[in-house]
Amino acid sequence: MRSGEPRKRSQSVRFRPRRGDRLTLDTRASDADRQRVVELLQSHTAVGRLTLDEFTDRVGVVYNADTLADLARVTSDLPALPEKPGAVRRDLLAMFGIAAVTLLLLALYMAVTR
C-alpha cells in the first residue's frame, strides 16, 4: 500500500484488540498484537483451514503489518474459532461457587435469626 493511499476498512474482522483497549483499526500494531494473530493462524492451520504455504504467506504479512487494519485483513476470511472448553468450565465453576456461598450465607442467616 502506498503512503498516500487511504486505508480501506475490512467489513469482516476476526482479529480484534483486547477488551478494554480503546483502539481503532488505524492504530499501530504492537508485537503482542502480531503474536496473537500468528497464534490464531496456527489454530486455523491445525484444523485444516489453511495450508502450510498459506500459513507461511500470512505470517509474513503479519510481521510486516503496520496497523491493526493490516492484521484484520489477514484473518478476515476465517471464521471465529469456538471458545476453549476450559473457559466455559471456569465460568460455570465461578457461577456454582457464587451460588454455594450465597446458599451458605442464607442458611447461616436463617440459623441466627431463629
mmCIF file of C-alpha atoms in Angstrom:
data_model
loop_
_atom_site.group_PDB
_atom_site.id
_atom_site.type_symbol
_atom_site.label_atom_id
_atom_site.label_comp_id
_atom_site.label_asym_id
_atom_site.label_seq_id
_atom_site.Cartn_x
_atom_site.Cartn_y
_atom_site.Cartn_z
ATOM 1 C CA MET A 1 0.000 0.000 0.000
ATOM 2 C CA ARG A 2 1.360 3.420 -0.885
ATOM 3 C CA SER A 3 1.618 6.056 1.825
ATOM 4 C CA GLY A 4 -0.745 8.497 0.042
ATOM 5 C CA GLU A 5 -3.451 5.880 -0.455
ATOM 6 C CA PRO A 6 -6.320 5.853 2.083
ATOM 7 C CA ARG A 7 -6.629 2.679 4.103
ATOM 8 C CA LYS A 8 -9.708 0.556 3.473
ATOM 9 C CA ARG A 9 -11.513 -0.911 6.467
ATOM 10 C CA SER A 10 -12.440 -4.566 6.442
ATOM 11 C CA GLN A 11 -16.124 -5.408 6.884
ATOM 12 C CA SER A 12 -15.482 -8.875 8.313
ATOM 13 C CA VAL A 13 -12.884 -8.540 11.030
ATOM 14 C CA ARG A 14 -11.838 -11.596 13.054
ATOM 15 C CA PHE A 15 -8.844 -10.068 14.814
ATOM 16 C CA ARG A 16 -9.879 -7.540 17.402
ATOM 17 C CA PRO A 17 -7.869 -5.694 20.039
ATOM 18 C CA ARG A 18 -8.246 -6.924 23.605
ATOM 19 C CA ARG A 19 -11.321 -5.876 25.532
ATOM 20 C CA GLY A 20 -10.958 -2.557 27.263
ATOM 21 C CA ASP A 21 -8.496 -1.234 24.703
ATOM 22 C CA ARG A 22 -9.782 1.951 23.067
ATOM 23 C CA LEU A 23 -8.152 1.366 19.721
ATOM 24 C CA THR A 24 -9.214 1.851 16.131
ATOM 25 C CA LEU A 25 -8.090 -0.196 13.168
ATOM 26 C CA ASP A 26 -5.755 2.673 12.235
ATOM 27 C CA THR A 27 -3.811 2.157 15.494
ATOM 28 C CA ARG A 28 -0.269 0.893 15.009
ATOM 29 C CA ALA A 29 0.092 -2.834 15.712
ATOM 30 C CA SER A 30 2.248 -3.994 18.617
ATOM 31 C CA ASP A 31 4.384 -7.122 18.802
ATOM 32 C CA ALA A 32 1.762 -8.633 21.143
ATOM 33 C CA ASP A 33 -0.967 -7.952 18.545
ATOM 34 C CA ARG A 34 1.108 -9.658 15.871
ATOM 35 C CA GLN A 35 1.768 -12.647 18.138
ATOM 36 C CA ARG A 36 -1.971 -13.080 18.851
ATOM 37 C CA VAL A 37 -2.692 -13.145 15.105
ATOM 38 C CA VAL A 38 0.068 -15.706 14.481
ATOM 39 C CA GLU A 39 -1.431 -17.913 17.220
ATOM 40 C CA LEU A 40 -4.853 -17.528 15.606
ATOM 41 C CA LEU A 41 -3.402 -18.523 12.229
ATOM 42 C CA GLN A 42 -1.721 -21.543 13.856
ATOM 43 C CA SER A 43 -5.092 -22.670 15.213
ATOM 44 C CA HIS A 44 -6.736 -22.341 11.801
ATOM 45 C CA THR A 45 -3.862 -24.253 10.201
ATOM 46 C CA ALA A 46 -4.200 -27.010 12.805
ATOM 47 C CA VAL A 47 -7.875 -27.557 11.935
ATOM 48 C CA GLY A 48 -7.154 -27.546 8.194
ATOM 49 C CA ARG A 49 -8.458 -24.158 7.093
ATOM 50 C CA LEU A 50 -5.027 -23.030 5.901
ATOM 51 C CA THR A 51 -2.294 -24.936 4.124
ATOM 52 C CA LEU A 52 1.275 -24.597 5.347
ATOM 53 C CA ASP A 53 2.048 -22.370 2.350
ATOM 54 C CA GLU A 54 -0.918 -20.099 3.139
ATOM 55 C CA PHE A 55 0.117 -20.013 6.789
ATOM 56 C CA THR A 56 3.687 -19.042 5.854
ATOM 57 C CA ASP A 57 2.478 -16.306 3.493
ATOM 58 C CA ARG A 58 0.087 -14.863 6.070
ATOM 59 C CA VAL A 59 2.683 -14.913 8.844
ATOM 60 C CA GLY A 60 4.942 -12.876 6.564
ATOM 61 C CA VAL A 61 2.150 -10.328 6.118
ATOM 62 C CA VAL A 62 1.544 -10.269 9.888
ATOM 63 C CA TYR A 63 5.166 -9.477 10.720
ATOM 64 C CA ASN A 64 5.166 -6.681 8.116
ATOM 65 C CA ALA A 65 1.833 -5.222 9.326
ATOM 66 C CA ASP A 66 1.874 -1.607 10.461
ATOM 67 C CA THR A 67 -1.690 -1.221 11.771
ATOM 68 C CA LEU A 68 -4.454 -3.296 13.326
ATOM 69 C CA ALA A 69 -6.313 -2.999 9.993
ATOM 70 C CA ASP A 70 -3.404 -4.780 8.295
ATOM 71 C CA LEU A 71 -3.721 -7.585 10.861
ATOM 72 C CA ALA A 72 -7.504 -7.730 10.470
ATOM 73 C CA ARG A 73 -7.209 -8.242 6.717
ATOM 74 C CA VAL A 74 -5.047 -11.341 7.278
ATOM 75 C CA THR A 75 -7.860 -13.119 9.139
ATOM 76 C CA SER A 76 -10.949 -11.544 7.530
ATOM 77 C CA ASP A 77 -11.819 -14.685 5.524
ATOM 78 C CA LEU A 78 -11.506 -17.044 8.504
ATOM 79 C CA PRO A 79 -14.425 -17.911 10.813
ATOM 80 C CA ALA A 80 -14.256 -17.268 14.531
ATOM 81 C CA LEU A 81 -12.871 -20.220 16.463
ATOM 82 C CA PRO A 82 -15.104 -21.803 19.109
ATOM 83 C CA GLU A 83 -14.313 -20.944 22.701
ATOM 84 C CA LYS A 84 -11.997 -23.309 24.509
ATOM 85 C CA PRO A 85 -13.927 -25.745 26.727
ATOM 86 C CA GLY A 86 -11.816 -24.760 29.739
ATOM 87 C CA ALA A 87 -13.063 -21.173 29.561
ATOM 88 C CA VAL A 88 -16.690 -22.326 29.744
ATOM 89 C CA ARG A 89 -15.936 -24.663 32.649
ATOM 90 C CA ARG A 90 -14.281 -21.863 34.601
ATOM 91 C CA ASP A 91 -17.355 -19.684 34.094
ATOM 92 C CA LEU A 92 -19.613 -22.487 35.329
ATOM 93 C CA LEU A 93 -17.375 -23.144 38.325
ATOM 94 C CA ALA A 94 -17.459 -19.463 39.242
ATOM 95 C CA MET A 95 -21.251 -19.386 38.939
ATOM 96 C CA PHE A 96 -21.680 -22.507 41.103
ATOM 97 C CA GLY A 97 -19.184 -21.142 43.624
ATOM 98 C CA ILE A 98 -21.141 -17.911 43.977
ATOM 99 C CA ALA A 99 -24.396 -19.864 44.313
ATOM 100 C CA ALA A 100 -22.880 -22.108 47.022
ATOM 101 C CA VAL A 101 -21.590 -19.140 49.031
ATOM 102 C CA THR A 102 -24.977 -17.415 48.712
ATOM 103 C CA LEU A 103 -26.808 -20.521 49.969
ATOM 104 C CA LEU A 104 -24.346 -20.905 52.833
ATOM 105 C CA LEU A 105 -24.850 -17.285 53.890
ATOM 106 C CA LEU A 106 -28.635 -17.669 53.604
ATOM 107 C CA ALA A 107 -28.561 -20.809 55.783
ATOM 108 C CA LEU A 108 -26.346 -19.034 58.325
ATOM 109 C CA TYR A 109 -28.705 -16.037 58.387
ATOM 110 C CA MET A 110 -31.733 -18.292 58.913
ATOM 111 C CA ALA A 111 -29.981 -20.185 61.738
ATOM 112 C CA VAL A 112 -29.007 -16.969 63.541
ATOM 113 C CA THR A 113 -32.402 -15.246 63.245
ATOM 114 C CA ARG A 114 -34.475 -18.140 64.706
#
